[in-house]
Short mmCIF file of C-alpha atoms in Angstrom, two decimals:
data_model
loop_
_atom_site.label_atom_id
_atom_site.label_comp_id
_atom_site.label_asym_id
_atom_site.label_seq_id
_atom_site.Cartn_x
_atom_site.Cartn_y
_atom_site.Cartn_z
CA MET A 1 50.74 -13.79 20.23
CA LEU A 2 53.86 -11.38 20.44
CA THR A 3 53.89 -7.73 18.65
CA PRO A 4 57.41 -7.93 17.59
CA GLY A 5 57.91 -4.94 18.14
CA GLY A 6 61.61 -5.49 20.07
CA LEU A 7 62.69 -2.92 22.37
CA GLU A 8 65.98 -1.46 23.06
CA THR A 9 66.28 -1.85 27.00
CA THR A 10 69.25 -2.54 30.14
CA ALA A 11 69.01 -5.93 28.96
CA GLY A 12 69.20 -5.82 25.45
CA PRO A 13 66.65 -5.24 22.86
CA LEU A 14 62.74 -7.53 24.36
CA VAL A 15 60.29 -7.89 22.80
CA ARG A 16 57.81 -5.62 24.33
CA VAL A 17 53.74 -7.50 25.14
CA PRO A 18 50.14 -6.11 24.71
CA THR A 19 49.00 -5.92 27.31
CA ARG A 20 44.92 -6.24 26.58
CA TRP A 21 43.10 -9.76 24.26
CA THR A 22 42.79 -9.48 20.77
CA TRP A 23 40.40 -12.16 19.85
CA ARG A 24 42.55 -15.10 19.21
CA ASP A 25 43.83 -15.17 22.96
CA TYR A 26 39.82 -15.04 24.06
CA LEU A 27 39.40 -17.75 21.83
CA GLY A 28 42.60 -19.34 22.96
CA ALA A 29 40.80 -18.68 26.71
CA MET A 30 38.10 -20.59 25.94
CA ALA A 31 39.93 -22.87 24.01
CA MET A 32 41.57 -24.36 27.48
CA ARG A 33 37.96 -23.95 29.38
CA TRP A 34 37.12 -27.78 27.27
CA GLY A 35 41.24 -28.55 27.21
CA ILE A 36 41.45 -28.20 24.37
CA GLY A 37 44.76 -28.64 22.05
CA ARG A 38 46.29 -27.17 25.53
CA ASP A 39 49.27 -29.57 25.45
CA ARG A 40 50.49 -26.38 22.93
CA TYR A 41 49.03 -23.21 25.03
CA THR A 42 52.54 -22.24 25.58
CA VAL A 43 55.00 -19.25 25.69
CA PRO A 44 58.70 -19.23 25.25
CA PRO A 45 60.51 -18.63 28.16
CA GLY A 46 62.14 -15.37 28.69
CA LEU A 47 62.38 -11.94 29.52
CA TYR A 48 59.29 -9.68 28.38
CA ALA A 49 59.27 -5.98 28.49
CA VAL A 50 55.36 -4.21 29.80
CA GLY A 51 55.19 -0.90 29.36
CA THR A 52 58.49 0.58 29.42
CA PRO A 53 60.83 -1.25 31.87
CA GLY A 54 64.06 1.16 33.65
CA GLU A 55 66.18 -0.24 36.28
CA ALA A 56 63.95 0.64 39.09
CA SER A 57 60.72 -1.28 37.34
CA PRO A 58 59.49 -4.85 39.08
CA LEU A 59 59.86 -7.83 37.83
CA VAL A 60 57.76 -10.07 37.80
CA ALA A 61 57.58 -13.76 37.13
CA THR A 62 54.96 -16.26 36.03
CA ALA A 63 54.57 -19.78 34.22
CA ASN A 64 54.54 -20.07 30.22
CA TYR A 65 51.34 -21.68 30.21
CA LYS A 66 50.28 -18.83 27.57
CA LEU A 67 46.73 -18.85 30.00
CA SER A 68 49.03 -17.19 33.08
CA PHE A 69 51.45 -15.19 31.05
CA ASP A 70 47.96 -13.81 29.60
CA HIS A 71 46.44 -13.35 32.61
CA LEU A 72 49.24 -11.42 33.88
CA ARG A 73 49.86 -8.98 31.52
CA ARG A 74 46.87 -8.05 31.04
CA ALA A 75 46.89 -7.30 35.09
CA LEU A 76 49.76 -5.34 33.73
CA ALA A 77 47.75 -2.64 31.28
CA GLY A 78 49.53 0.81 31.84
CA LEU A 79 52.70 -0.40 33.86
CA ASP A 80 56.24 -0.16 32.74
CA ALA A 81 57.65 -3.90 34.47
CA TRP A 82 59.28 -7.20 33.32
CA VAL A 83 58.13 -10.16 32.96
CA MET A 84 60.29 -13.30 33.09
CA VAL A 85 58.52 -16.75 31.89
CA LEU A 86 59.82 -19.36 33.53
CA ASP A 87 59.88 -23.37 31.65
CA THR A 88 57.34 -24.84 33.01
CA LYS A 89 56.93 -27.09 30.45
CA GLY A 90 53.35 -25.18 29.87
CA ILE A 91 51.46 -25.94 32.75
CA ASN A 92 50.37 -22.68 35.37
CA VAL A 93 52.46 -21.53 38.42
CA TRP A 94 49.90 -23.41 40.91
CA CYS A 95 49.77 -27.59 38.97
CA ALA A 96 53.78 -26.18 38.48
CA ALA A 97 54.62 -24.49 41.42
CA GLY A 98 53.01 -28.98 43.23
CA LYS A 99 55.27 -30.81 40.74
CA GLY A 100 58.59 -28.57 41.21
CA THR A 101 58.98 -26.97 37.63
CA PHE A 102 58.06 -23.87 38.16
CA GLY A 103 60.42 -24.11 41.54
CA THR A 104 63.81 -22.69 43.14
CA GLU A 105 66.22 -24.45 40.94
CA GLU A 106 64.62 -22.94 37.42
CA VAL A 107 63.89 -19.09 39.30
CA VAL A 108 67.86 -18.66 40.08
CA ARG A 109 68.36 -20.43 36.32
CA ARG A 110 66.40 -18.18 34.49
CA LEU A 111 66.90 -15.07 36.89
CA ALA A 112 70.62 -15.46 35.31
CA ALA A 113 69.39 -16.71 31.11
CA VAL A 114 68.32 -13.77 31.28
CA ALA A 115 70.31 -11.41 32.55
CA ALA A 116 67.47 -10.27 35.28
CA GLY A 117 70.90 -8.25 37.58
CA ARG A 118 71.53 -6.52 34.35
CA ALA A 119 67.82 -4.91 33.89
CA VAL A 120 67.03 -4.01 37.18
CA LYS A 121 69.03 -2.50 40.48
CA HIS A 122 67.16 -3.24 42.92
CA SER A 123 67.35 -7.01 43.03
CA THR A 124 63.37 -7.88 44.47
CA LEU A 125 61.80 -10.35 42.52
CA ILE A 126 57.85 -10.18 43.12
CA LEU A 127 56.34 -14.90 42.31
CA PRO A 128 52.91 -15.38 42.32
CA GLN A 129 51.89 -16.50 45.41
CA LEU A 130 50.63 -19.39 43.93
CA GLY A 131 54.12 -20.88 43.07
CA GLY A 132 55.39 -21.04 46.71
CA PRO A 133 54.81 -24.78 46.98
CA GLY A 134 57.43 -25.48 44.49
CA VAL A 135 59.96 -21.87 45.16
CA SER A 136 61.70 -21.94 48.90
CA ALA A 137 62.31 -17.84 49.29
CA HIS A 138 65.72 -17.63 50.83
CA GLU A 139 66.96 -20.62 48.40
CA VAL A 140 66.75 -18.64 45.85
CA ARG A 141 68.29 -15.18 47.73
CA ARG A 142 71.78 -17.37 48.58
CA GLN A 143 71.89 -18.88 44.92
CA SER A 144 71.05 -15.85 43.08
CA GLY A 145 71.23 -12.57 44.91
CA PHE A 146 67.37 -11.84 44.54
CA LYS A 147 65.20 -10.82 47.34
CA VAL A 148 61.80 -12.85 46.40
CA VAL A 149 58.72 -10.81 46.91
CA TYR A 150 55.80 -13.10 46.99
CA GLY A 151 52.36 -11.37 45.45
CA PRO A 152 49.09 -11.76 45.05
CA VAL A 153 47.73 -15.03 44.26
CA ARG A 154 45.25 -14.00 41.06
CA ALA A 155 47.59 -11.61 39.06
CA ALA A 156 44.57 -8.83 38.74
CA ASP A 157 45.64 -8.29 42.57
CA LEU A 158 48.71 -6.73 41.19
CA PRO A 159 48.17 -2.70 40.19
CA ALA A 160 46.90 -3.09 43.82
CA PHE A 161 49.75 -4.03 45.66
CA LEU A 162 52.61 -2.44 43.44
CA ARG A 163 51.08 0.54 44.62
CA ALA A 164 50.63 -1.09 48.45
CA GLY A 165 54.52 -1.18 48.05
CA MET A 166 54.52 -4.25 47.24
CA ARG A 167 52.57 -5.46 50.71
CA ALA A 168 48.77 -7.17 49.92
CA THR A 169 45.45 -8.03 51.82
CA PRO A 170 44.55 -10.66 53.58
CA ALA A 171 42.21 -10.76 50.75
CA MET A 172 44.34 -11.00 47.87
CA ARG A 173 46.17 -13.54 50.15
CA ARG A 174 43.71 -16.15 50.51
CA VAL A 175 42.36 -18.79 47.51
CA THR A 176 38.50 -18.60 47.00
CA PHE A 177 36.09 -21.54 44.99
CA THR A 178 33.07 -18.96 44.40
CA LEU A 179 31.00 -20.60 42.38
CA ARG A 180 32.32 -18.29 39.26
CA GLU A 181 34.69 -20.46 39.86
CA ARG A 182 33.77 -24.03 40.46
CA LEU A 183 31.97 -23.62 37.44
CA ALA A 184 35.41 -23.21 35.51
CA VAL A 185 36.48 -26.47 36.58
CA VAL A 186 33.19 -27.46 34.89
CA PRO A 187 33.87 -28.07 31.06
CA VAL A 188 37.05 -30.03 31.28
CA GLU A 189 35.38 -32.87 33.51
CA ALA A 190 32.50 -33.15 31.78
CA VAL A 191 34.87 -33.74 28.87
CA GLN A 192 36.84 -36.59 30.66
CA ARG A 193 33.42 -37.68 31.90
CA PHE A 194 31.20 -37.69 28.27
CA VAL A 195 32.83 -41.08 26.84
CA PRO A 196 32.73 -43.48 30.55
CA ALA A 197 28.74 -41.65 30.57
CA LEU A 198 28.25 -43.05 26.65
CA VAL A 199 29.34 -46.52 27.28
CA THR A 200 27.89 -46.56 30.49
CA MET A 201 24.35 -46.03 28.90
CA LEU A 202 25.32 -48.34 25.41
CA LEU A 203 25.97 -51.01 28.22
CA PHE A 204 22.96 -50.43 29.95
CA PHE A 205 20.66 -50.43 26.10
CA LEU A 206 22.96 -53.41 25.42
CA ALA A 207 21.74 -55.42 29.10
CA ALA A 208 18.38 -54.34 28.93
CA GLY A 209 17.31 -57.02 26.80
CA ILE A 210 18.27 -59.17 29.02
CA GLY A 211 15.02 -60.96 30.93
CA ARG A 212 12.09 -62.49 29.91
CA ASN A 213 10.92 -60.15 27.88
CA GLY A 214 13.81 -60.02 25.12
CA TYR A 215 14.48 -57.16 23.21
CA ARG A 216 10.84 -56.55 22.11
CA VAL A 217 10.45 -54.66 25.40
CA ALA A 218 14.30 -53.50 26.06
CA MET A 219 13.70 -50.96 23.16
CA GLU A 220 11.10 -49.25 25.07
CA GLN A 221 12.64 -48.83 28.02
CA TRP A 222 16.23 -47.30 26.14
CA PRO A 223 13.66 -43.38 26.56
CA SER A 224 14.15 -43.62 30.28
CA LEU A 225 17.78 -45.79 30.37
CA ALA A 226 19.25 -43.06 28.26
CA VAL A 227 17.21 -39.97 30.97
CA ALA A 228 18.91 -41.83 34.03
CA VAL A 229 22.80 -42.34 33.07
CA TRP A 230 22.85 -38.28 31.71
CA ALA A 231 20.62 -36.96 34.96
CA ASN A 232 23.55 -38.50 36.91
CA PHE A 233 26.24 -37.10 34.33
CA LEU A 234 25.38 -33.86 35.00
CA ALA A 235 24.25 -34.55 38.98
CA GLY A 236 27.69 -35.65 39.81
CA VAL A 237 29.60 -33.55 36.64
CA VAL A 238 27.33 -30.55 36.95
CA LEU A 239 25.78 -29.93 40.00
CA THR A 240 27.47 -31.23 42.63
CA PRO A 241 30.73 -28.99 42.41
CA MET A 242 28.11 -26.77 41.49
CA LEU A 243 25.65 -26.58 45.04
CA LEU A 244 29.12 -28.38 46.92
CA PRO A 245 28.82 -25.33 50.14
CA ALA A 246 25.12 -26.19 50.25
CA LEU A 247 25.59 -29.74 49.96
CA PRO A 248 26.23 -31.45 53.64
CA GLY A 249 28.38 -33.32 54.83
CA ARG A 250 32.37 -32.42 54.25
CA ALA A 251 33.94 -35.73 53.14
CA PHE A 252 33.56 -35.30 49.34
CA ALA A 253 32.47 -39.00 48.80
CA VAL A 254 29.54 -38.05 51.81
CA LYS A 255 28.49 -34.27 49.24
CA GLY A 256 28.47 -36.78 46.04
CA ALA A 257 25.98 -39.39 48.02
CA ALA A 258 23.51 -36.39 48.60
CA MET A 259 23.66 -35.65 44.79
CA GLY A 260 22.84 -38.96 43.10
CA LEU A 261 20.34 -39.48 46.61
CA LEU A 262 18.21 -35.98 45.03
CA THR A 263 19.00 -37.76 41.74
CA GLY A 264 17.54 -41.09 42.82
CA VAL A 265 14.62 -39.78 44.20
CA ALA A 266 14.07 -38.11 41.40
CA LEU A 267 13.88 -40.74 38.74
CA TRP A 268 11.94 -42.41 40.51
CA TRP A 269 9.38 -40.00 40.90
CA LEU A 270 9.92 -39.10 37.81
CA GLY A 271 10.14 -42.13 36.12
CA ALA A 272 7.21 -44.52 38.00
CA TYR A 273 9.22 -46.99 38.19
CA ARG A 274 8.28 -50.36 40.15
CA PRO A 275 9.63 -50.95 43.67
CA VAL A 276 12.50 -52.95 42.36
CA GLU A 277 13.60 -50.59 39.66
CA GLY A 278 13.27 -47.80 41.88
CA ALA A 279 15.70 -49.08 44.35
CA ALA A 280 18.06 -50.02 41.43
CA VAL A 281 18.27 -46.47 39.94
CA ALA A 282 18.29 -45.05 43.22
CA LEU A 283 21.50 -46.95 44.63
CA LEU A 284 23.17 -46.97 41.59
CA SER A 285 22.62 -42.76 41.18
CA ILE A 286 23.87 -42.70 44.36
CA ALA A 287 26.94 -44.47 44.05
CA VAL A 288 27.83 -43.42 40.71
CA CYS A 289 27.39 -39.30 42.04
CA SER A 290 29.14 -40.40 45.75
CA PHE A 291 32.17 -41.61 43.60
CA LEU A 292 31.89 -38.43 41.08
CA GLY A 293 32.26 -36.62 43.84
CA LEU A 294 35.24 -38.32 45.18
CA MET A 295 37.40 -37.36 42.08
CA PHE A 296 36.67 -33.65 42.25
CA THR A 297 38.77 -33.59 44.91
CA GLY A 298 41.11 -32.93 42.24
CA CYS A 299 39.37 -30.19 41.36
CA THR A 300 39.30 -27.90 44.74
CA PRO A 301 41.89 -25.58 46.14
CA TYR A 302 41.00 -26.80 49.09
CA THR A 303 41.70 -30.29 49.74
CA SER A 304 44.40 -32.13 51.74
CA PRO A 305 46.20 -35.24 50.36
CA SER A 306 45.62 -36.30 53.37
CA GLY A 307 42.37 -35.87 53.85
CA VAL A 308 41.61 -37.16 50.30
CA ARG A 309 43.64 -40.69 51.94
CA ARG A 310 41.46 -41.07 54.69
CA GLU A 311 38.06 -40.69 53.52
CA MET A 312 38.92 -42.52 49.56
CA PRO A 313 38.87 -46.45 50.91
CA TRP A 314 35.81 -46.73 53.62
CA ALA A 315 34.37 -44.16 50.24
CA LEU A 316 35.67 -46.51 47.22
CA ARG A 317 34.21 -50.07 49.88
CA LEU A 318 30.60 -48.20 50.02
CA GLN A 319 30.64 -46.88 46.56
CA ILE A 320 31.10 -50.39 45.02
CA ALA A 321 29.32 -52.01 47.85
CA GLY A 322 25.86 -49.97 46.33
CA ALA A 323 26.54 -50.54 42.97
CA VAL A 324 27.14 -54.57 42.63
CA ALA A 325 23.47 -54.30 44.93
CA GLY A 326 22.16 -51.64 42.93
CA LEU A 327 23.04 -53.50 39.71
CA ALA A 328 22.51 -56.87 41.14
CA LEU A 329 18.32 -55.22 42.07
CA TRP A 330 18.14 -53.52 38.55
CA PHE A 331 19.02 -57.54 37.01
CA VAL A 332 16.73 -59.13 39.15
CA ALA A 333 13.68 -56.31 37.83
CA ARG A 334 14.02 -58.14 34.45
CA PHE A 335 11.80 -60.95 35.49
CA VAL A 336 9.54 -60.16 37.65
CA MET B 1 31.89 -18.95 51.91
CA LYS B 2 34.95 -20.56 53.16
CA MET B 3 35.21 -23.92 52.55
CA GLN B 4 35.91 -26.22 54.78
CA TYR B 5 37.27 -29.95 54.38
CA LEU B 6 37.56 -32.70 56.92
CA ARG B 7 38.31 -32.14 60.57
CA ASN B 8 41.81 -33.02 62.32
CA VAL B 9 43.66 -35.13 59.54
CA VAL B 10 46.56 -32.17 58.77
CA SER B 11 50.14 -33.16 58.78
CA LEU B 12 50.58 -30.22 59.60
CA ARG B 13 53.71 -29.21 62.42
CA LEU B 14 55.14 -26.08 64.02
CA ASP B 15 58.42 -26.20 65.88
CA SER B 16 57.41 -22.65 67.63
CA GLU B 17 60.80 -22.93 69.29
CA LYS B 18 62.70 -23.10 66.15
CA CYS B 19 60.28 -19.84 65.66
CA ILE B 20 61.18 -16.31 64.47
CA GLY B 21 58.46 -14.53 63.85
CA CYS B 22 59.86 -13.47 60.02
CA GLY B 23 56.25 -14.20 58.21
CA ARG B 24 57.12 -16.12 55.33
CA CYS B 25 54.40 -18.91 56.33
CA LEU B 26 51.64 -16.29 56.82
CA GLU B 27 52.69 -14.63 53.50
CA VAL B 28 52.69 -18.01 50.87
CA CYS B 29 49.26 -19.44 52.41
CA PRO B 30 46.25 -19.88 50.33
CA HIS B 31 44.31 -20.10 53.66
CA GLY B 32 45.09 -17.74 56.14
CA VAL B 33 46.50 -20.60 58.33
CA PHE B 34 49.42 -18.46 60.66
CA VAL B 35 48.64 -14.90 61.81
CA LEU B 36 51.92 -14.10 64.01
CA ALA B 37 51.30 -12.98 67.46
CA LYS B 38 54.14 -11.90 70.08
CA GLY B 39 56.87 -12.07 67.25
CA LYS B 40 55.99 -16.15 66.75
CA SER B 41 53.73 -17.89 63.83
CA ARG B 42 50.72 -19.31 65.36
CA ILE B 43 48.42 -21.71 63.48
CA VAL B 44 44.67 -21.58 64.11
CA ASP B 45 43.01 -22.05 61.06
CA ARG B 46 44.90 -26.00 61.23
CA ASP B 47 42.07 -27.58 59.11
CA ALA B 48 41.82 -25.23 56.44
CA CYS B 49 45.61 -26.95 55.54
CA MET B 50 45.22 -28.27 52.44
CA GLU B 51 49.09 -29.61 52.69
CA CYS B 52 50.52 -27.68 49.99
CA GLY B 53 54.63 -27.42 51.65
CA ALA B 54 54.46 -23.53 51.12
CA CYS B 55 54.88 -22.92 54.64
CA ALA B 56 57.39 -25.37 55.62
CA LEU B 57 59.54 -24.88 52.23
CA ASN B 58 59.30 -21.51 53.16
CA CYS B 59 60.09 -21.07 56.34
CA PRO B 60 64.33 -20.01 56.53
CA VAL B 61 64.40 -21.72 60.07
CA ASP B 62 62.54 -24.98 59.55
CA ALA B 63 59.76 -24.97 61.50
CA LEU B 64 57.63 -26.03 59.76
CA ASP B 65 56.61 -29.71 58.82
CA VAL B 66 53.85 -30.68 56.99
CA GLU B 67 53.53 -34.43 53.85
CA SER B 68 52.55 -32.09 51.33
CA GLY B 69 50.93 -33.36 47.96
CA VAL B 70 48.02 -32.65 46.23
CA GLY B 71 44.77 -33.63 47.11
CA CYS B 72 43.23 -35.47 44.84
CA ALA B 73 41.88 -38.34 44.58
CA VAL B 74 42.76 -39.65 41.29
CA GLY B 75 46.93 -38.66 41.58
CA LEU B 76 46.49 -41.20 45.32
CA LEU B 77 43.59 -43.41 43.04
CA ASN B 78 46.84 -43.29 40.60
CA THR B 79 49.64 -43.83 42.72
CA ALA B 80 47.86 -46.94 44.53
CA LEU B 81 47.53 -49.31 41.64
CA GLY B 82 51.34 -48.64 40.36
CA ARG B 83 50.37 -46.14 38.42
CA GLU B 84 53.18 -43.02 37.32
CA GLY B 85 52.45 -39.95 37.39
CA THR B 86 50.20 -37.54 40.22
CA CYS B 87 46.53 -36.51 39.62
CA CYS B 88 47.58 -35.00 36.27
CA GLY B 89 50.57 -37.05 35.03
CA GLU B 90 53.03 -34.36 32.57
CA LYS B 91 51.49 -32.55 29.70
CA ARG B 92 47.81 -33.20 30.82
CA ALA B 93 46.87 -31.81 34.04
CA CYS B 94 43.06 -32.53 34.74
CA CYS B 95 42.53 -29.95 36.34
CA CYS B 96 45.27 -27.57 35.79
CA SER B 97 43.36 -25.38 33.04
CA GLU B 98 43.19 -22.00 34.89
#
């Protein structure tokens, strides 16, 4: 990953990092999308060189999650810069800032540890904007003498930011949640929800034998049960994030419930259920998708804790009530 | 498209008396909550605030106050049930893959 090509700099010999991704970097980025081996995807903290940096070159900080580091070094292609990697325990900038590991203390400590004052003469440190929740710029200045400038949200905007004399356009300062970005968080969610969905399906298979027809008939119901479970999985884990802005309501439990209603109606229609059974499937779909919607709040970059705290109590009660009613109806349908 | 969460729920407060109009909050806010007008910061899109806490932490004169945290149902549920940690736990971060 890091070419060993040592570089003699004003800060001593440093590792010069390539700005192009190799197939291993792409493979690693892909694995991260699916949450595979994330705990070990790290870069050693310290100072690195991009190009041939000198005393006047910009000094940019990032987290030691390798994907954060990779995005930064790729963005710096063709430039000369110093990259200071903080020890954030392998967590990305924003999440680490929220936990305080990408924080004032670590910034000050790392500046001293890498002798940043010897590398550059300008005393300006560029932090990613999303490091803001963990770092107090004026405290860093007081404790280290380095003046903090917050760079753009996305590393890709850094060259334009630097060209403009370290000024960000309003768009560079905004966090977005585009379709592409929403889809990016889906795989990790899907992996996490897969086993619970599988267990749910198996429990329904077992429970299907309860009733006046016993297991002889139950086996015939397995395909439609499997379809119902995985349709809800698809709806709650993939479609809700995808269609998020188009779903009605502001509360995530409401958005999820709308998705669940759609799923339930579709299942009822396709499955040609009897009314009791159809109502059970619809109620269960609404409850499950609403719950999954609420759980999705953690994956979005715009939900406030106050907001989640407001919707969660009533949402959970209704979801539990809906699930209980749905299950009761489903069992009643076994006997009528 | 601009995403909007619940209305009138955010704990963000700005003390205009203390504000010196340095513009730091505009710099760190990821949702364009503030504008600078007549040498003071002003909240123009309060409902867009996600309570990340960056503005308050970076305000040199303590003019901003917000109960910051992560807007994550899993984390809040864990806290309510007395379990460890915020949303993600130290190592395994649920949505922190970016």
